[in-house]
PDB file of C-alpha atoms in Angstrom:
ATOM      1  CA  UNK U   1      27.552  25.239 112.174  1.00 56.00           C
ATOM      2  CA  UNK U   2      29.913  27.925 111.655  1.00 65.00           C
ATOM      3  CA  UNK U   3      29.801  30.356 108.777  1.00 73.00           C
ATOM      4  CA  UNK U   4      32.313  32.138 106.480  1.00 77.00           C
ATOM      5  CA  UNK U   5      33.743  34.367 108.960  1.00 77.00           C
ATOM      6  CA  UNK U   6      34.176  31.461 111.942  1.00 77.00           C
ATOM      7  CA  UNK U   7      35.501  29.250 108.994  1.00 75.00           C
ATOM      8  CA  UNK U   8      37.822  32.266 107.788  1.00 77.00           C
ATOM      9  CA  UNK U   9      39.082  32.657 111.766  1.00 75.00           C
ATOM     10  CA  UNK U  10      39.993  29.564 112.035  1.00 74.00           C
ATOM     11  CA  UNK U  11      42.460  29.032 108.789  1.00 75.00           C
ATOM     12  CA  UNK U  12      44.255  31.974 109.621  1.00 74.00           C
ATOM     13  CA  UNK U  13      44.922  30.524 113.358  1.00 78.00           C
ATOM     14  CA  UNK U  14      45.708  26.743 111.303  1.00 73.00           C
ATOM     15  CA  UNK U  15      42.815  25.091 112.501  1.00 77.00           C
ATOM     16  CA  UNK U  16      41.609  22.563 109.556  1.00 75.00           C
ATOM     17  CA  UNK U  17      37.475  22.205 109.626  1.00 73.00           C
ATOM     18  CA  UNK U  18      36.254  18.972 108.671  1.00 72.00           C
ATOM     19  CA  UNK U  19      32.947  19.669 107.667  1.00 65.00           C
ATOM     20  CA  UNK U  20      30.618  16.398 107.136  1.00 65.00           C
ATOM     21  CA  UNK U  21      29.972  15.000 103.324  1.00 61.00           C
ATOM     22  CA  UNK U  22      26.218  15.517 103.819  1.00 59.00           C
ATOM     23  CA  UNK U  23      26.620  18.772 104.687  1.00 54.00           C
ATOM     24  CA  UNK U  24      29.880  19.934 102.507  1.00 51.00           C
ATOM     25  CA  UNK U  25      28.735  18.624  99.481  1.00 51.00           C
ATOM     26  CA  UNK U  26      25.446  17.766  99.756  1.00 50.00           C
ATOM     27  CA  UNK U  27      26.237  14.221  99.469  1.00 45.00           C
ATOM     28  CA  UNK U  28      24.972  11.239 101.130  1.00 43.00           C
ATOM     29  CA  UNK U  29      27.484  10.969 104.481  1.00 42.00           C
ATOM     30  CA  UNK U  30      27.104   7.371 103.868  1.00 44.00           C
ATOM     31  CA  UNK U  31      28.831   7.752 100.244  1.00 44.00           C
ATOM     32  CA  UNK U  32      32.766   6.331 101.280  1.00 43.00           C
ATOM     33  CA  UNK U  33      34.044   7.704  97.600  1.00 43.00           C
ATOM     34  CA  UNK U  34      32.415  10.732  97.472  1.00 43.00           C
ATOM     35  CA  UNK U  35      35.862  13.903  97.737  1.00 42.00           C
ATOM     36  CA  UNK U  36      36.207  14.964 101.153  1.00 39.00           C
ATOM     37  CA  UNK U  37      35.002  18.375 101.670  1.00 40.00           C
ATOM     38  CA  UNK U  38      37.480  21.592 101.187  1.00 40.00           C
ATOM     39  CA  UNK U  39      36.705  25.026 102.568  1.00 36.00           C
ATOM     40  CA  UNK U  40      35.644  27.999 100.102  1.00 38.00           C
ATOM     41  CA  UNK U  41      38.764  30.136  98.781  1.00 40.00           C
ATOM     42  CA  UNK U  42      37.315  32.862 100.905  1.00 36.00           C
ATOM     43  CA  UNK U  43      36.924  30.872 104.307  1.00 36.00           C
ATOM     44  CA  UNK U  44      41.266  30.415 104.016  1.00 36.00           C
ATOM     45  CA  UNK U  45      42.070  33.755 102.983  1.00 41.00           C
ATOM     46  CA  UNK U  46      43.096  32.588  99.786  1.00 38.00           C
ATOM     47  CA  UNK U  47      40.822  35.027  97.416  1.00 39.00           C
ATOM     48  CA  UNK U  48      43.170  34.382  93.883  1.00 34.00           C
ATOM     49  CA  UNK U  49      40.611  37.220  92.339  1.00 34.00           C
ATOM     50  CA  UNK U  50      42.050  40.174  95.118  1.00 41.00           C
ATOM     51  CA  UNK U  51      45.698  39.054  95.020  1.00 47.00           C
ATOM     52  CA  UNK U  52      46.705  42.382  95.586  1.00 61.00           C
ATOM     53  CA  UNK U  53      43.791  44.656  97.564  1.00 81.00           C
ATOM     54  CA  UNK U  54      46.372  46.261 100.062  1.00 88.00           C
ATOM     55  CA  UNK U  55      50.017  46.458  99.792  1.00 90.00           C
ATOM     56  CA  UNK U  56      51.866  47.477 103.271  1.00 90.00           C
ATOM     57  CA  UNK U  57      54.859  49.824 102.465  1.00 89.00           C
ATOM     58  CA  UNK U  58      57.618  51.416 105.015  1.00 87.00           C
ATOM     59  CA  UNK U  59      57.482  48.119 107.022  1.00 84.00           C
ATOM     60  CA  UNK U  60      61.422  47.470 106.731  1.00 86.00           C
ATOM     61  CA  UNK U  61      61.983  48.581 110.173  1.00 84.00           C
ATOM     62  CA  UNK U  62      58.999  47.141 111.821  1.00 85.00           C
ATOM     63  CA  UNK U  63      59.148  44.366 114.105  1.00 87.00           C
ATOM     64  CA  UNK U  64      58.572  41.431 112.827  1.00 86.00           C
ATOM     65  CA  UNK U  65      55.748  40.081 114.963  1.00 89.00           C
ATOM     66  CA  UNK U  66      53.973  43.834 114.268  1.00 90.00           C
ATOM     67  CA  UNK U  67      54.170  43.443 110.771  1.00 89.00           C
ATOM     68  CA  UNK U  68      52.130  39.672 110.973  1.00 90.00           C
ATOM     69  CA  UNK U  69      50.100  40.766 113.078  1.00 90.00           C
ATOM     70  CA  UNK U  70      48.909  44.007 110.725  1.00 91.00           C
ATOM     71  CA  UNK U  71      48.972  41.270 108.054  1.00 91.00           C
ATOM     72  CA  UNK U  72      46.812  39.158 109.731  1.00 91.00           C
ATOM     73  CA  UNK U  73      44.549  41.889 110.839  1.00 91.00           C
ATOM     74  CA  UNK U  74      43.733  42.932 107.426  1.00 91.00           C
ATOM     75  CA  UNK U  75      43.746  39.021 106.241  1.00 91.00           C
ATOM     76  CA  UNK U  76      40.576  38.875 109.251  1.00 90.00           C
ATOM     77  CA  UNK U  77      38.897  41.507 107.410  1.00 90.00           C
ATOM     78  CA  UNK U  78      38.398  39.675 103.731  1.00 89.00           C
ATOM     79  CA  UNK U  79      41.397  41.875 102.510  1.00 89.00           C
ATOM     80  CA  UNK U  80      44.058  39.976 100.572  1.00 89.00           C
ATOM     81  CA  UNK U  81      47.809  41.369 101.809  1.00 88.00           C
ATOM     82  CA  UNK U  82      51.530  41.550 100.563  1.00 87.00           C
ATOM     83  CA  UNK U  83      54.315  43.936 102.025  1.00 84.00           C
ATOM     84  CA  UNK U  84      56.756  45.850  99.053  1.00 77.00           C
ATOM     85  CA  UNK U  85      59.470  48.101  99.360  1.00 73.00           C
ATOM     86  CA  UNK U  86      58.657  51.321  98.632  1.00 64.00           C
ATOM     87  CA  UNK U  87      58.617  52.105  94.842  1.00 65.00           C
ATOM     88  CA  UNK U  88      56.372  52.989  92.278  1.00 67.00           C
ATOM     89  CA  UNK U  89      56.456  50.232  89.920  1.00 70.00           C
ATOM     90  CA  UNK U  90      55.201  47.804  93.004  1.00 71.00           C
ATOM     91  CA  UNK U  91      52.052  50.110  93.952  1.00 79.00           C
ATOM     92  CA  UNK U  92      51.055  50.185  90.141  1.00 71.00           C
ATOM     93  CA  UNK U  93      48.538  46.797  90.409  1.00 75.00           C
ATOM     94  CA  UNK U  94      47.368  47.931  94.032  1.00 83.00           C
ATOM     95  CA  UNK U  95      43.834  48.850  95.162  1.00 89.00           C
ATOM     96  CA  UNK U  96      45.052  49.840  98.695  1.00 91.00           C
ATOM     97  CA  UNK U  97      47.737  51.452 100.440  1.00 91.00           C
ATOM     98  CA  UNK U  98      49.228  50.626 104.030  1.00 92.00           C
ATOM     99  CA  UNK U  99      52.074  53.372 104.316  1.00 91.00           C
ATOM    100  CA  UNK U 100      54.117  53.401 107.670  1.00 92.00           C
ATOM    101  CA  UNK U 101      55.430  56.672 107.839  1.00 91.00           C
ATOM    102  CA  UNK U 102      54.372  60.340 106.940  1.00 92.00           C
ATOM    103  CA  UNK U 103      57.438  61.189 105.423  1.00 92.00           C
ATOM    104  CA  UNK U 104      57.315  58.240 102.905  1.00 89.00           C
ATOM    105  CA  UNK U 105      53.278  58.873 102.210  1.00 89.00           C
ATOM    106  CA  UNK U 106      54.784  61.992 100.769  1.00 91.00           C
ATOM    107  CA  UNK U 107      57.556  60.943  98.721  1.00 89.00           C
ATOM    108  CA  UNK U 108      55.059  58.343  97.084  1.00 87.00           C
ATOM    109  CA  UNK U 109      52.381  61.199  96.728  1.00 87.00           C
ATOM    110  CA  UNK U 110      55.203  63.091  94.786  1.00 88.00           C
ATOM    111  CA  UNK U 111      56.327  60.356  92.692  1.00 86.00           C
ATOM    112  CA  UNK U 112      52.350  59.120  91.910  1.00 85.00           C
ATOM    113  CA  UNK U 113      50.613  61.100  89.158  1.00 86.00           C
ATOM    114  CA  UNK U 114      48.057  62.958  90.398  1.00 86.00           C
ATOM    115  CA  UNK U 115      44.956  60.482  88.587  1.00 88.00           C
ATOM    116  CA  UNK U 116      46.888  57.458  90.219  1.00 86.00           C
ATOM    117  CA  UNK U 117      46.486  58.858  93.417  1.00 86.00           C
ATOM    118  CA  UNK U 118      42.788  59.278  93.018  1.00 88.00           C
ATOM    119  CA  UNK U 119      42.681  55.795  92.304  1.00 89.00           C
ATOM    120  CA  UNK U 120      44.081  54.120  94.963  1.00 90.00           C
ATOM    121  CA  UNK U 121      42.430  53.744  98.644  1.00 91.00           C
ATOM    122  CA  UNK U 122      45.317  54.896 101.241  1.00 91.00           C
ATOM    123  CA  UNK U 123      45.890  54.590 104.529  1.00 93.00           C
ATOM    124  CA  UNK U 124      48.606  56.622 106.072  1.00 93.00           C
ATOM    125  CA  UNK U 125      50.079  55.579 110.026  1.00 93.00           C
ATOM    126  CA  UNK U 126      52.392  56.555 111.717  1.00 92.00           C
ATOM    127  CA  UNK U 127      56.309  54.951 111.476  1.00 91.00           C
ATOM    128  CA  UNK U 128      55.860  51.358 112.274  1.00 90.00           C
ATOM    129  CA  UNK U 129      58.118  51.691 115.571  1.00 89.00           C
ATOM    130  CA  UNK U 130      56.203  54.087 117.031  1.00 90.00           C
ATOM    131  CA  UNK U 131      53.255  52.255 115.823  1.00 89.00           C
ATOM    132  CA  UNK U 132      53.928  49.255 117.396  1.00 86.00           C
ATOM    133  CA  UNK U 133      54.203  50.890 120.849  1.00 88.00           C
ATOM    134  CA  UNK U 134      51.150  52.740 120.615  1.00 90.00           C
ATOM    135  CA  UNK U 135      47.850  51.389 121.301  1.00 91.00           C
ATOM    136  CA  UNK U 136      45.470  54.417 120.263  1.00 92.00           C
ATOM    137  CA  UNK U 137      47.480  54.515 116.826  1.00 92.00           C
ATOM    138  CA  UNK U 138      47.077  50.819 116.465  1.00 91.00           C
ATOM    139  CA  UNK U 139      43.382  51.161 117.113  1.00 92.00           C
ATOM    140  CA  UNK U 140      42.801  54.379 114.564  1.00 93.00           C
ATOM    141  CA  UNK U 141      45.024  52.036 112.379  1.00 93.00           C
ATOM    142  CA  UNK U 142      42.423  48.683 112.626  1.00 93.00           C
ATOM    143  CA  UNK U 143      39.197  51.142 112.218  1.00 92.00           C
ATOM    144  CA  UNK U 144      40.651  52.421 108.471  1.00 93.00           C
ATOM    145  CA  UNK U 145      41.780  48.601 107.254  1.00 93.00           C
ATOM    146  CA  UNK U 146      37.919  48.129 108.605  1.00 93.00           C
ATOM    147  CA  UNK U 147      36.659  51.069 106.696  1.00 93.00           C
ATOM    148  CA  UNK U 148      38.848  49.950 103.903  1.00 92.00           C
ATOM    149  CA  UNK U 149      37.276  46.038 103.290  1.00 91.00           C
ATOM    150  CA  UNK U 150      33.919  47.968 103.430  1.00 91.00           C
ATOM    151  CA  UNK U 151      34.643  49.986 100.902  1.00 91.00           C
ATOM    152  CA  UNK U 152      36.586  46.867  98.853  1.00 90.00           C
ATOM    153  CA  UNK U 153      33.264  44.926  99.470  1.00 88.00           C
ATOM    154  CA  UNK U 154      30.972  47.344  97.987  1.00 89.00           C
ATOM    155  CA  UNK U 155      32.893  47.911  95.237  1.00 87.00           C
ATOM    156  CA  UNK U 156      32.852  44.358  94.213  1.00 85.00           C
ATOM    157  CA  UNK U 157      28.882  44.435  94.908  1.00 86.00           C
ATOM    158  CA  UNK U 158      28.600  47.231  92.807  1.00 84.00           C
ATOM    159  CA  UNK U 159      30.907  45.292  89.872  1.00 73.00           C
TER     160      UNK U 159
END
């Protein structure tokens, strides 16, 4: 049987599970009217509680395939995604920060107050075209959206 994670896996790739009755619901398998089974909001990525944990910013000149695959990388993790332009007003409901690009960590720094700042996880990388072309960043990169769902996940244990 697979659990959360291997269920969670295998939405994101669009792989439907079809999990027996007896075991979904604990309903007879026998039962012909009993619902068929669904998979837990978590197991598709679909958390509607953490609709905005991280928000990527500074991805308008990233590849395309880079940017789903950072998406998708933090999706793997438990982390619910969205990409913004760069602005304040679009980081104010955000738990997490994904900023692409020194240069536009600090213009956000300078635009944030100061006990905003504090309050927000972030995650600074370099420019997403250099990111995209280098593996070691991409790696340092996948080790802080880890180090960020760890965080996320004790907070919420801790709630």
């Amino acid at each position: 049987m697979l659990d959360e994670y291997g269920l969670r896996l295998l939405a994101e790739i669009g792989v439907e599970v079809y999990l027996p009755r007896a075991i979904a619901g604990g309903q007879a398998a026998s039962d012909p009217t009993a619902p068929a089974p669904t998979l837990p909001e978590t197991a598709t990525g679909h958390d509607p509680v953490a609709a905005s944990d991280i928000l990527i910013l500074g991805h308008e000149d990233a590849p395309p395939r880079f940017l789903a695959d950072l998406q998708r990388a933090c999706r793997l993790t438990g982390l619910a995604v969205q990409t913004s332009h760069a602005d304040v007003g679009a980081i104010a409901g955000a738990r997490g920060l994904i900023v692409l690009g020194e240069r536009l960590a600090r213009e956000l720094g300078a635009a944030l107050p100061a006990q905003r700042q504090n309050e927000i996880a972030w995650v600074v990388a370099a420019a997403a075209t250099t990111l995209a072309g280098d593996a070691a960043a991409k790696q340092a990169l996948w080790g802080e959206i880890k180090r960020l769902a760890r965080q996320f996940a004790r907070a919420a244990r801790s709630d």
